[in-house]
PDB file of C-alpha atoms and ligand atoms in Angstrom:
ATOM      1  CA  MET S   1      73.878  89.099 146.557  1.00 49.00           C
ATOM      2  CA  ALA S   2      76.193  86.044 146.593  1.00 63.00           C
ATOM      3  CA  GLU S   3      79.843  86.726 147.296  1.00 73.00           C
ATOM      4  CA  GLU S   4      82.162  86.476 144.287  1.00 87.00           C
ATOM      5  CA  LEU S   5      84.691  83.656 144.701  1.00 91.00           C
ATOM      6  CA  VAL S   6      87.932  82.533 143.086  1.00 95.00           C
ATOM      7  CA  GLU S   7      89.169  78.943 143.045  1.00 96.00           C
ATOM      8  CA  VAL S   8      92.831  78.170 143.619  1.00 96.00           C
ATOM      9  CA  GLU S   9      94.063  74.584 143.684  1.00 96.00           C
ATOM     10  CA  GLY S  10      90.620  73.418 144.746  1.00 94.00           C
ATOM     11  CA  LEU S  11      90.232  76.088 147.448  1.00 96.00           C
ATOM     12  CA  LEU S  12      87.450  78.673 147.177  1.00 95.00           C
ATOM     13  CA  LEU S  13      88.434  82.152 148.354  1.00 94.00           C
ATOM     14  CA  PRO S  14      86.547  85.463 148.311  1.00 90.00           C
ATOM     15  CA  LYS S  15      87.485  87.514 145.248  1.00 91.00           C
ATOM     16  CA  VAL S  16      87.799  90.565 147.492  1.00 89.00           C
ATOM     17  CA  PHE S  17      91.047  89.037 148.832  1.00 92.00           C
ATOM     18  CA  GLU S  18      92.773  89.606 145.482  1.00 93.00           C
ATOM     19  CA  ARG S  19      95.329  92.417 145.578  1.00 92.00           C
ATOM     20  CA  SER S  20      97.725  93.307 142.793  1.00 93.00           C
ATOM     21  CA  ARG S  21      97.986  89.765 141.359  1.00 96.00           C
ATOM     22  CA  PRO S  22      95.470  87.109 140.391  1.00 96.00           C
ATOM     23  CA  MET S  23      95.025  84.710 143.341  1.00 96.00           C
ATOM     24  CA  GLN S  24      96.950  81.755 141.869  1.00 97.00           C
ATOM     25  CA  GLN S  25      99.967  83.995 141.209  1.00 97.00           C
ATOM     26  CA  HIS S  26      99.669  85.435 144.686  1.00 98.00           C
ATOM     27  CA  ILE S  27      99.748  81.948 146.236  1.00 98.00           C
ATOM     28  CA  ASP S  28     102.842  81.114 144.157  1.00 98.00           C
ATOM     29  CA  VAL S  29     104.542  84.309 145.378  1.00 98.00           C
ATOM     30  CA  ILE S  30     103.599  83.481 148.990  1.00 98.00           C
ATOM     31  CA  ARG S  31     105.260  80.082 148.618  1.00 97.00           C
ATOM     32  CA  SER S  32     108.571  81.703 147.709  1.00 96.00           C
ATOM     33  CA  MET S  33     108.274  84.533 150.218  1.00 96.00           C
ATOM     34  CA  PRO S  34     111.369  84.988 152.419  1.00 95.00           C
ATOM     35  CA  MET S  35     110.709  84.366 156.099  1.00 96.00           C
ATOM     36  CA  ARG S  36     112.487  85.809 159.134  1.00 96.00           C
ATOM     37  CA  SER S  37     113.592  83.786 162.151  1.00 94.00           C
ATOM     38  CA  ASP S  38     111.310  85.781 164.462  1.00 96.00           C
ATOM     39  CA  ASP S  39     108.207  85.495 162.253  1.00 97.00           C
ATOM     40  CA  VAL S  40     105.062  83.973 163.713  1.00 98.00           C
ATOM     41  CA  ILE S  41     102.207  82.624 161.602  1.00 98.00           C
ATOM     42  CA  LEU S  42      98.768  82.346 163.148  1.00 98.00           C
ATOM     43  CA  CYS S  43      96.674  79.860 161.209  1.00 98.00           C
ATOM     44  CA  ALA S  44      93.100  78.781 161.684  1.00 98.00           C
ATOM     45  CA  TYR S  45      90.105  77.485 159.833  1.00 98.00           C
ATOM     46  CA  PRO S  46      87.760  80.513 159.382  1.00 96.00           C
ATOM     47  CA  LYS S  47      85.483  81.418 162.317  1.00 97.00           C
ATOM     48  CA  SER S  48      87.720  79.695 164.856  1.00 98.00           C
ATOM     49  CA  GLY S  49      88.807  82.791 166.813  1.00 98.00           C
ATOM     50  CA  THR S  50      91.567  84.163 164.580  1.00 98.00           C
ATOM     51  CA  HIS S  51      90.835  87.827 165.410  1.00 97.00           C
ATOM     52  CA  TRP S  52      90.973  87.034 169.115  1.00 98.00           C
ATOM     53  CA  ILE S  53      94.269  85.172 169.143  1.00 98.00           C
ATOM     54  CA  TRP S  54      95.886  87.594 166.692  1.00 98.00           C
ATOM     55  CA  GLU S  55      95.238  90.421 169.145  1.00 98.00           C
ATOM     56  CA  VAL S  56      96.501  88.345 172.110  1.00 98.00           C
ATOM     57  CA  GLY S  57      99.630  87.355 170.178  1.00 98.00           C
ATOM     58  CA  ASN S  58     100.435  90.930 169.199  1.00 98.00           C
ATOM     59  CA  MET S  59     100.037  92.140 172.767  1.00 98.00           C
ATOM     60  CA  LEU S  60     102.434  89.425 173.945  1.00 98.00           C
ATOM     61  CA  LEU S  61     104.999  90.229 171.263  1.00 98.00           C
ATOM     62  CA  ARG S  62     104.859  93.970 172.089  1.00 97.00           C
ATOM     63  CA  GLY S  63     104.761  93.347 175.875  1.00 98.00           C
ATOM     64  CA  LYS S  64     101.755  95.661 176.317  1.00 97.00           C
ATOM     65  CA  ALA S  65      97.993  95.157 176.661  1.00 98.00           C
ATOM     66  CA  GLU S  66      97.359  97.691 173.914  1.00 97.00           C
ATOM     67  CA  TYR S  67      95.228  97.053 170.834  1.00 97.00           C
ATOM     68  CA  GLU S  68      96.689  97.085 167.356  1.00 95.00           C
ATOM     69  CA  LYS S  69      95.455 100.122 165.462  1.00 92.00           C
ATOM     70  CA  ARG S  70      94.739  98.106 162.343  1.00 91.00           C
ATOM     71  CA  THR S  71      92.754  94.901 161.953  1.00 92.00           C
ATOM     72  CA  LYS S  72      94.253  91.496 161.267  1.00 94.00           C
ATOM     73  CA  GLU S  73      93.085  91.731 157.638  1.00 93.00           C
ATOM     74  CA  HIS S  74      96.094  94.020 157.020  1.00 93.00           C
ATOM     75  CA  VAL S  75      98.463  91.076 157.600  1.00 96.00           C
ATOM     76  CA  MET S  76      96.332  88.232 156.329  1.00 97.00           C
ATOM     77  CA  MET S  77      98.593  86.313 153.975  1.00 98.00           C
ATOM     78  CA  GLU S  78      95.985  85.481 151.333  1.00 97.00           C
ATOM     79  CA  ALA S  79      94.695  89.062 151.250  1.00 96.00           C
ATOM     80  CA  THR S  80      97.907  91.109 151.483  1.00 96.00           C
ATOM     81  CA  ASP S  81     100.556  91.775 148.861  1.00 96.00           C
ATOM     82  CA  VAL S  82     103.846  90.089 149.686  1.00 97.00           C
ATOM     83  CA  GLU S  83     105.641  93.419 149.182  1.00 97.00           C
ATOM     84  CA  GLU S  84     103.493  94.894 151.934  1.00 96.00           C
ATOM     85  CA  MET S  85     104.268  92.016 154.296  1.00 97.00           C
ATOM     86  CA  GLU S  86     107.967  92.453 153.494  1.00 97.00           C
ATOM     87  CA  GLY S  87     107.738  96.081 154.606  1.00 97.00           C
ATOM     88  CA  LEU S  88     106.445  95.189 158.072  1.00 96.00           C
ATOM     89  CA  PRO S  89     108.716  95.594 161.097  1.00 96.00           C
ATOM     90  CA  SER S  90     109.786  92.493 163.047  1.00 97.00           C
ATOM     91  CA  PRO S  91     108.479  90.553 164.773  1.00 97.00           C
ATOM     92  CA  ARG S  92     105.674  89.936 162.299  1.00 97.00           C
ATOM     93  CA  LEU S  93     102.541  88.112 163.380  1.00 98.00           C
ATOM     94  CA  LEU S  94     101.014  87.104 160.067  1.00 98.00           C
ATOM     95  CA  ASN S  95      97.717  85.275 159.913  1.00 98.00           C
ATOM     96  CA  THR S  96      96.055  82.971 157.461  1.00 98.00           C
ATOM     97  CA  HIS S  97      93.228  80.551 156.755  1.00 97.00           C
ATOM     98  CA  LEU S  98      95.309  78.933 154.013  1.00 98.00           C
ATOM     99  CA  PRO S  99      96.240  75.266 154.511  1.00 98.00           C
ATOM    100  CA  PRO S 100      99.965  74.517 155.042  1.00 98.00           C
ATOM    101  CA  ARG S 101     100.483  73.365 151.438  1.00 97.00           C
ATOM    102  CA  MET S 102     100.093  77.022 150.426  1.00 98.00           C
ATOM    103  CA  TRP S 103     102.468  78.503 153.034  1.00 98.00           C
ATOM    104  CA  PRO S 104     105.967  79.875 152.369  1.00 97.00           C
ATOM    105  CA  VAL S 105     108.263  76.880 151.907  1.00 96.00           C
ATOM    106  CA  GLU S 106     110.814  78.540 154.192  1.00 96.00           C
ATOM    107  CA  VAL S 107     108.480  77.818 157.136  1.00 96.00           C
ATOM    108  CA  MET S 108     109.371  74.155 156.649  1.00 93.00           C
ATOM    109  CA  SER S 109     113.091  74.652 156.098  1.00 87.00           C
ATOM    110  CA  GLY S 110     114.203  75.172 159.668  1.00 68.00           C
ATOM    111  CA  HIS S 111     114.070  78.977 159.783  1.00 69.00           C
ATOM    112  CA  LYS S 112     112.431  78.580 163.190  1.00 84.00           C
ATOM    113  CA  VAL S 113     109.280  80.379 162.155  1.00 96.00           C
ATOM    114  CA  LYS S 114     106.731  79.702 164.889  1.00 97.00           C
ATOM    115  CA  VAL S 115     103.200  78.603 164.074  1.00 98.00           C
ATOM    116  CA  ILE S 116     100.148  79.150 166.267  1.00 98.00           C
ATOM    117  CA  HIS S 117      97.209  76.981 165.275  1.00 98.00           C
ATOM    118  CA  VAL S 118      93.837  77.881 166.786  1.00 98.00           C
ATOM    119  CA  TYR S 119      90.939  75.516 166.288  1.00 98.00           C
ATOM    120  CA  ARG S 120      87.297  75.436 167.350  1.00 98.00           C
ATOM    121  CA  ASN S 121      84.619  72.782 167.411  1.00 98.00           C
ATOM    122  CA  PRO S 122      82.986  72.514 163.969  1.00 98.00           C
ATOM    123  CA  LYS S 123      79.409  72.973 165.209  1.00 98.00           C
ATOM    124  CA  ASP S 124      80.141  76.433 166.609  1.00 98.00           C
ATOM    125  CA  VAL S 125      82.241  77.183 163.519  1.00 98.00           C
ATOM    126  CA  LEU S 126      79.263  76.248 161.355  1.00 98.00           C
ATOM    127  CA  VAL S 127      76.844  78.479 163.259  1.00 98.00           C
ATOM    128  CA  SER S 128      79.319  81.372 163.198  1.00 97.00           C
ATOM    129  CA  LEU S 129      79.785  80.898 159.451  1.00 95.00           C
ATOM    130  CA  TRP S 130      76.022  80.751 158.903  1.00 95.00           C
ATOM    131  CA  PHE S 131      75.500  84.113 160.603  1.00 94.00           C
ATOM    132  CA  ASN S 132      78.468  85.519 158.722  1.00 91.00           C
ATOM    133  CA  LEU S 133      77.062  84.427 155.359  1.00 90.00           C
ATOM    134  CA  LYS S 134      73.622  85.786 156.267  1.00 90.00           C
ATOM    135  CA  ASN S 135      75.136  89.166 157.134  1.00 86.00           C
ATOM    136  CA  GLU S 136      77.313  89.243 154.039  1.00 79.00           C
ATOM    137  CA  SER S 137      74.555  88.434 151.630  1.00 74.00           C
ATOM    138  CA  GLY S 138      71.675  90.111 153.418  1.00 72.00           C
ATOM    139  CA  GLY S 139      70.119  86.646 152.982  1.00 70.00           C
ATOM    140  CA  GLN S 140      68.248  86.381 156.246  1.00 74.00           C
ATOM    141  CA  ASP S 141      66.369  83.350 154.885  1.00 87.00           C
ATOM    142  CA  LEU S 142      69.605  81.394 154.292  1.00 92.00           C
ATOM    143  CA  LYS S 143      69.014  78.017 155.935  1.00 95.00           C
ATOM    144  CA  LEU S 144      71.435  76.406 158.366  1.00 97.00           C
ATOM    145  CA  GLN S 145      70.836  73.090 156.576  1.00 97.00           C
ATOM    146  CA  ASP S 146      72.144  74.562 153.304  1.00 95.00           C
ATOM    147  CA  VAL S 147      75.228  75.956 155.009  1.00 96.00           C
ATOM    148  CA  LEU S 148      75.796  72.598 156.749  1.00 97.00           C
ATOM    149  CA  GLU S 149      75.704  70.780 153.417  1.00 97.00           C
ATOM    150  CA  MET S 150      78.127  73.297 151.923  1.00 96.00           C
ATOM    151  CA  PHE S 151      80.345  73.037 155.045  1.00 97.00           C
ATOM    152  CA  LEU S 152      80.666  69.277 154.648  1.00 97.00           C
ATOM    153  CA  SER S 153      81.387  69.527 150.916  1.00 95.00           C
ATOM    154  CA  ASP S 154      84.505  70.722 149.161  1.00 89.00           C
ATOM    155  CA  GLN S 155      82.554  73.757 147.970  1.00 89.00           C
ATOM    156  CA  CYS S 156      82.875  75.628 151.260  1.00 92.00           C
ATOM    157  CA  VAL S 157      84.334  79.141 151.143  1.00 87.00           C
ATOM    158  CA  GLY S 158      87.746  78.991 152.805  1.00 88.00           C
ATOM    159  CA  GLY S 159      87.966  75.230 152.307  1.00 94.00           C
ATOM    160  CA  ASN S 160      86.653  72.115 153.961  1.00 96.00           C
ATOM    161  CA  TYR S 161      87.041  71.859 157.776  1.00 98.00           C
ATOM    162  CA  VAL S 162      87.997  68.170 157.826  1.00 98.00           C
ATOM    163  CA  GLN S 163      90.531  68.704 155.079  1.00 97.00           C
ATOM    164  CA  PHE S 164      92.076  71.723 156.828  1.00 97.00           C
ATOM    165  CA  MET S 165      92.400  69.875 160.140  1.00 98.00           C
ATOM    166  CA  THR S 166      93.743  66.753 158.423  1.00 98.00           C
ATOM    167  CA  GLU S 167      96.349  68.841 156.602  1.00 97.00           C
ATOM    168  CA  MET S 168      97.370  70.563 159.836  1.00 98.00           C
ATOM    169  CA  ASP S 169      97.752  67.211 161.553  1.00 98.00           C
ATOM    170  CA  ALA S 170      99.834  65.833 158.686  1.00 98.00           C
ATOM    171  CA  PHE S 171     101.925  69.021 158.570  1.00 97.00           C
ATOM    172  CA  MET S 172     102.868  68.643 162.232  1.00 97.00           C
ATOM    173  CA  LYS S 173     103.705  64.954 161.855  1.00 97.00           C
ATOM    174  CA  GLU S 174     105.766  65.528 158.713  1.00 97.00           C
ATOM    175  CA  ASN S 175     107.529  68.661 159.998  1.00 96.00           C
ATOM    176  CA  PRO S 176     108.496  68.060 163.630  1.00 95.00           C
ATOM    177  CA  GLN S 177     111.208  70.720 163.201  1.00 95.00           C
ATOM    178  CA  VAL S 178     108.544  73.458 162.962  1.00 96.00           C
ATOM    179  CA  PRO S 179     107.393  74.713 166.372  1.00 96.00           C
ATOM    180  CA  VAL S 180     103.576  74.599 166.439  1.00 97.00           C
ATOM    181  CA  PHE S 181     101.370  75.716 169.332  1.00 98.00           C
ATOM    182  CA  ASN S 182      97.923  74.146 169.127  1.00 98.00           C
ATOM    183  CA  MET S 183      95.252  75.970 171.074  1.00 98.00           C
ATOM    184  CA  SER S 184      91.505  75.649 171.043  1.00 98.00           C
ATOM    185  CA  PHE S 185      88.880  78.362 171.210  1.00 98.00           C
ATOM    186  CA  GLU S 186      87.220  76.397 174.006  1.00 98.00           C
ATOM    187  CA  GLU S 187      90.291  76.095 176.249  1.00 97.00           C
ATOM    188  CA  THR S 188      90.970  79.801 175.775  1.00 98.00           C
ATOM    189  CA  LYS S 189      87.416  80.564 176.894  1.00 97.00           C
ATOM    190  CA  ALA S 190      87.770  78.203 179.867  1.00 97.00           C
ATOM    191  CA  ASP S 191      91.091  79.616 181.046  1.00 97.00           C
ATOM    192  CA  SER S 192      92.032  82.764 179.196  1.00 98.00           C
ATOM    193  CA  VAL S 193      94.806  83.883 181.569  1.00 98.00           C
ATOM    194  CA  GLY S 194      96.369  80.414 181.630  1.00 98.00           C
ATOM    195  CA  THR S 195      96.213  80.162 177.837  1.00 98.00           C
ATOM    196  CA  VAL S 196      97.797  83.602 177.436  1.00 98.00           C
ATOM    197  CA  ARG S 197     100.584  82.479 179.801  1.00 98.00           C
ATOM    198  CA  ARG S 198     101.179  79.258 177.862  1.00 98.00           C
ATOM    199  CA  LEU S 199     101.247  81.169 174.599  1.00 98.00           C
ATOM    200  CA  ALA S 200     103.817  83.592 176.086  1.00 98.00           C
ATOM    201  CA  GLY S 201     105.976  80.573 176.936  1.00 98.00           C
ATOM    202  CA  PHE S 202     105.731  79.270 173.379  1.00 98.00           C
ATOM    203  CA  LEU S 203     106.603  82.687 171.937  1.00 98.00           C
ATOM    204  CA  ASN S 204     109.458  82.918 174.405  1.00 97.00           C
ATOM    205  CA  VAL S 205     108.436  86.364 175.602  1.00 98.00           C
ATOM    206  CA  GLU S 206     108.520  87.598 179.166  1.00 97.00           C
ATOM    207  CA  ALA S 207     105.040  88.119 180.495  1.00 98.00           C
ATOM    208  CA  SER S 208     104.302  88.770 184.163  1.00 98.00           C
ATOM    209  CA  ASP S 209     101.119  87.407 185.738  1.00 98.00           C
ATOM    210  CA  GLN S 210      99.787  90.965 185.668  1.00 98.00           C
ATOM    211  CA  LEU S 211     100.450  91.340 181.947  1.00 98.00           C
ATOM    212  CA  CYS S 212      98.792  87.979 181.177  1.00 98.00           C
ATOM    213  CA  THR S 213      95.752  89.031 183.209  1.00 98.00           C
ATOM    214  CA  ASP S 214      95.632  92.441 181.501  1.00 98.00           C
ATOM    215  CA  ILE S 215      95.874  90.857 178.045  1.00 98.00           C
ATOM    216  CA  ALA S 216      93.167  88.284 178.789  1.00 98.00           C
ATOM    217  CA  LEU S 217      90.882  91.076 179.975  1.00 98.00           C
ATOM    218  CA  ALA S 218      91.647  93.445 177.100  1.00 98.00           C
ATOM    219  CA  CYS S 219      90.925  90.557 174.720  1.00 98.00           C
ATOM    220  CA  SER S 220      87.669  89.470 176.308  1.00 98.00           C
ATOM    221  CA  PHE S 221      84.866  89.282 173.782  1.00 97.00           C
ATOM    222  CA  GLN S 222      83.116  92.460 174.911  1.00 97.00           C
ATOM    223  CA  ASN S 223      86.291  94.527 175.166  1.00 97.00           C
ATOM    224  CA  MET S 224      87.487  93.456 171.721  1.00 96.00           C
ATOM    225  CA  LYS S 225      84.072  94.117 170.225  1.00 95.00           C
ATOM    226  CA  THR S 226      84.195  97.679 171.539  1.00 95.00           C
ATOM    227  CA  ALA S 227      87.847  98.233 170.577  1.00 94.00           C
ATOM    228  CA  ASP S 228      87.253  96.964 167.067  1.00 90.00           C
ATOM    229  CA  LYS S 229      84.859  99.833 166.288  1.00 88.00           C
ATOM    230  CA  SER S 230      87.743 102.298 166.122  1.00 86.00           C
ATOM    231  CA  LYS S 231      89.996 100.052 164.046  1.00 86.00           C
ATOM    232  CA  GLN S 232      90.944 100.618 160.486  1.00 82.00           C
ATOM    233  CA  LEU S 233      90.124  97.889 157.935  1.00 83.00           C
ATOM    234  CA  PRO S 234      91.952  97.590 154.601  1.00 84.00           C
ATOM    235  CA  GLN S 235      90.166  99.605 151.909  1.00 80.00           C
ATOM    236  CA  SER S 236      89.073  96.491 150.023  1.00 79.00           C
ATOM    237  CA  PHE S 237      87.314  95.052 153.090  1.00 80.00           C
ATOM    238  CA  SER S 238      85.751  98.263 154.342  1.00 73.00           C
ATOM    239  CA  ASN S 239      82.654  98.050 152.145  1.00 69.00           C
ATOM    240  CA  LEU S 240      82.166  94.329 152.648  1.00 70.00           C
ATOM    241  CA  PRO S 241      78.781  93.682 154.286  1.00 68.00           C
ATOM    242  CA  GLY S 242      78.996  91.852 157.616  1.00 70.00           C
ATOM    243  CA  MET S 243      82.528  92.963 158.559  1.00 72.00           C
ATOM    244  CA  ASP S 244      81.041  95.100 161.346  1.00 72.00           C
ATOM    245  CA  GLN S 245      79.390  91.996 162.789  1.00 80.00           C
ATOM    246  CA  MET S 246      82.518  89.907 163.160  1.00 85.00           C
ATOM    247  CA  TYR S 247      82.083  89.912 166.969  1.00 93.00           C
ATOM    248  CA  ARG S 248      78.750  88.141 167.167  1.00 95.00           C
ATOM    249  CA  LYS S 249      78.460  86.129 170.398  1.00 96.00           C
ATOM    250  CA  GLY S 250      81.858  84.605 171.197  1.00 97.00           C
ATOM    251  CA  VAL S 251      80.650  81.639 173.264  1.00 97.00           C
ATOM    252  CA  VAL S 252      81.060  77.873 173.340  1.00 98.00           C
ATOM    253  CA  GLY S 253      78.011  75.761 172.552  1.00 97.00           C
ATOM    254  CA  ASP S 254      75.768  78.239 170.739  1.00 98.00           C
ATOM    255  CA  TRP S 255      75.239  75.437 168.171  1.00 98.00           C
ATOM    256  CA  LYS S 256      72.766  73.890 170.626  1.00 98.00           C
ATOM    257  CA  ASN S 257      70.479  76.866 170.065  1.00 98.00           C
ATOM    258  CA  HIS S 258      70.421  76.384 166.303  1.00 98.00           C
ATOM    259  CA  MET S 259      71.203  72.823 165.186  1.00 98.00           C
ATOM    260  CA  THR S 260      68.666  70.032 165.169  1.00 98.00           C
ATOM    261  CA  VAL S 261      69.560  66.613 166.574  1.00 98.00           C
ATOM    262  CA  ALA S 262      69.780  65.260 163.018  1.00 98.00           C
ATOM    263  CA  GLN S 263      72.133  68.072 161.945  1.00 98.00           C
ATOM    264  CA  SER S 264      74.295  67.519 165.008  1.00 98.00           C
ATOM    265  CA  GLN S 265      74.484  63.788 164.284  1.00 98.00           C
ATOM    266  CA  LEU S 266      75.408  64.447 160.662  1.00 98.00           C
ATOM    267  CA  MET S 267      78.292  66.568 161.878  1.00 98.00           C
ATOM    268  CA  ASP S 268      79.368  63.904 164.410  1.00 98.00           C
ATOM    269  CA  THR S 269      79.464  61.317 161.654  1.00 98.00           C
ATOM    270  CA  ALA S 270      81.535  63.561 159.393  1.00 98.00           C
ATOM    271  CA  MET S 271      83.964  64.354 162.211  1.00 98.00           C
ATOM    272  CA  LYS S 272      84.790  60.660 162.655  1.00 97.00           C
ATOM    273  CA  GLN S 273      87.252  61.326 159.844  1.00 97.00           C
ATOM    274  CA  LEU S 274      89.335  63.320 162.357  1.00 97.00           C
ATOM    275  CA  GLU S 275      89.600  60.567 164.959  1.00 96.00           C
ATOM    276  CA  HIS S 276      93.235  59.894 164.072  1.00 96.00           C
ATOM    277  CA  CYS S 277      94.202  63.573 164.510  1.00 96.00           C
ATOM    278  CA  GLN S 278      95.893  64.991 167.589  1.00 93.00           C
ATOM    279  CA  PHE S 279      93.239  67.642 168.326  1.00 96.00           C
ATOM    280  CA  HIS S 280      90.888  67.588 171.297  1.00 95.00           C
ATOM    281  CA  ILE S 281      87.626  68.947 169.973  1.00 96.00           C
ATOM    282  CA  THR S 282      85.228  70.091 172.720  1.00 96.00           C
ATOM    283  CA  TYR S 283      81.625  70.965 171.994  1.00 97.00           C
ATOM    284  CA  THR S 284      80.424  72.349 175.318  1.00 95.00           C
ATOM    285  CA  LEU S 285      81.716  74.140 178.353  1.00 89.00           C
ATOM    286  CA  ASP S 286      78.466  74.588 180.230  1.00 70.00           C
ATOM    287  CA  ILE S 287      79.956  76.492 183.112  1.00 49.00           C
ATOM    288  CA  LEU S 288      81.077  79.269 180.804  1.00 47.00           C
ATOM    289  CA  ASN S 289      78.021  80.420 178.983  1.00 47.00           C
TER     290      ASN S 289
HETATM  291  P1  A3P P 301      80.762  83.756 166.825  1.00 84.53           P
HETATM  292  O1  A3P P 301      80.200  84.073 165.471  1.00 84.53           O
HETATM  293  O2  A3P P 301      80.395  82.399 167.300  1.00 84.53           O
HETATM  294  O3  A3P P 301      80.432  84.796 167.837  1.00 84.53           O
HETATM  295  P2  A3P P 301      87.439  84.473 163.314  1.00 84.53           P
HETATM  296  O4  A3P P 301      88.123  85.593 164.007  1.00 84.53           O
HETATM  297  O5  A3P P 301      88.333  83.295 163.095  1.00 84.53           O
HETATM  298  O6  A3P P 301      86.750  84.910 162.061  1.00 84.53           O
HETATM  299  O7  A3P P 301      86.307  83.922 164.299  1.00 84.53           O
HETATM  300  C1  A3P P 301      85.167  84.694 164.571  1.00 84.53           C
HETATM  301  C2  A3P P 301      84.495  84.108 165.792  1.00 84.53           C
HETATM  302  O8  A3P P 301      85.298  84.373 166.957  1.00 84.53           O
HETATM  303  C3  A3P P 301      83.129  84.762 166.058  1.00 84.53           C
HETATM  304  O9  A3P P 301      82.349  83.736 166.693  1.00 84.53           O
HETATM  305  C4  A3P P 301      83.530  85.857 167.040  1.00 84.53           C
HETATM  306  O10 A3P P 301      82.464  86.375 167.791  1.00 84.53           O
HETATM  307  C5  A3P P 301      84.524  85.110 167.911  1.00 84.53           C
HETATM  308  N1  A3P P 301      85.402  85.995 168.670  1.00 84.53           N
HETATM  309  C6  A3P P 301      86.109  87.056 168.228  1.00 84.53           C
HETATM  310  N2  A3P P 301      86.777  87.635 169.241  1.00 84.53           N
HETATM  311  C7  A3P P 301      86.495  86.925 170.345  1.00 84.53           C
HETATM  312  C8  A3P P 301      86.883  87.040 171.714  1.00 84.53           C
HETATM  313  N3  A3P P 301      87.694  88.002 172.117  1.00 84.53           N
HETATM  314  N4  A3P P 301      86.403  86.121 172.577  1.00 84.53           N
HETATM  315  C9  A3P P 301      85.574  85.135 172.168  1.00 84.53           C
HETATM  316  N5  A3P P 301      85.170  84.982 170.875  1.00 84.53           N
HETATM  317  C10 A3P P 301      85.625  85.869 169.986  1.00 84.53           C
END
C-alpha cells in the first residue's frame, strides 16, 4: 500500500511524521524554536547515512563508544514535538532531512549552533531509496526507473536531491557565521577513523586516537546493524514496514549493480545543476567494496 504523504511548502513528507500538530503548524513552531549554544543539528538528504553519523556524533559528544538506547527518530525535528525536544538534556544532537529554510531561525542568528551536513552520491541514494520504498510498500515489482523519475521530479518523498543540495550550498554562502561541517558518506567509508577525528575537532570535543578508533568500529555497518535490533523506535514508527531493513548494504557504488547506463547518464545530466556547489560527489571507491 502506498505511503500516506503530507505536503508542506512544496515538500512531501510521510504522514506518519505528524505528532500533536498538523505538519505546517509543526514547521512553523520549529522555526520559532529556541536553540541552545551547544546544540548540534545533523542534516542530510534521506538515505545519505544519517543514522550512521548521528550515532558517531552522539558517541563523540558523550565521550564514550556506547550506543544510544533510542533511535535517531526520537530526535528527528520533523517527526518530534518541539516540547519533547525542549525537554532533552544538553548537548542535543538533533537530526533532520528538512531543508534549511525550515530550520529554527535562531540557527542563523549567531547562537553558535553547529551544523553537520552529511551527503552521499545520488546514485547510491537512489538505489537505497528504491529498496526502502519496496520494503515499505511490499511492492517488490516497483521499478527503479519509476523511482528515478520520481527522484528527479519535485514529487519525491523528502524533497528533491538537487534542490536540497542547492539550498545547503546557498545556506552556507549566505550564513558564513554558522559553523557547518560537510562530510560525505564516501569519505567516511574510505577513512572512518580519520573522519571521526575531524568531526571531533569540529565539535570541539576531546577524543583520543583510541576513542576515535573505538567509535569508528562500533559504528561500522555490521556493528550498527546488530546494535539497532535492540533499540527502541518511537511508537509511531514501530509499525512502519521497512524500518527493520534500514541497514541494507552500507557500501559505495552499489548503484552499478542496479542502474543501466542510460539511467546513470540521466542522473549525470541532472547533477550538472550542482556543478556550482561546493560538494565533492564521489560515485565509486573500488578499493572499499
Ligand atoms: P543502503 O540502503 O545503501 O545500504 P539514512 O540513515 O540517511 O536513512 O541512510 C541509510 C543508508 O545508510 C542505508 O544505505 C544504510 O545501509 C546506510 N548505513 C547506515 N548505517 C551505516 C553504517 N554504519 N555504515 C555504512 N552505511 C550505513
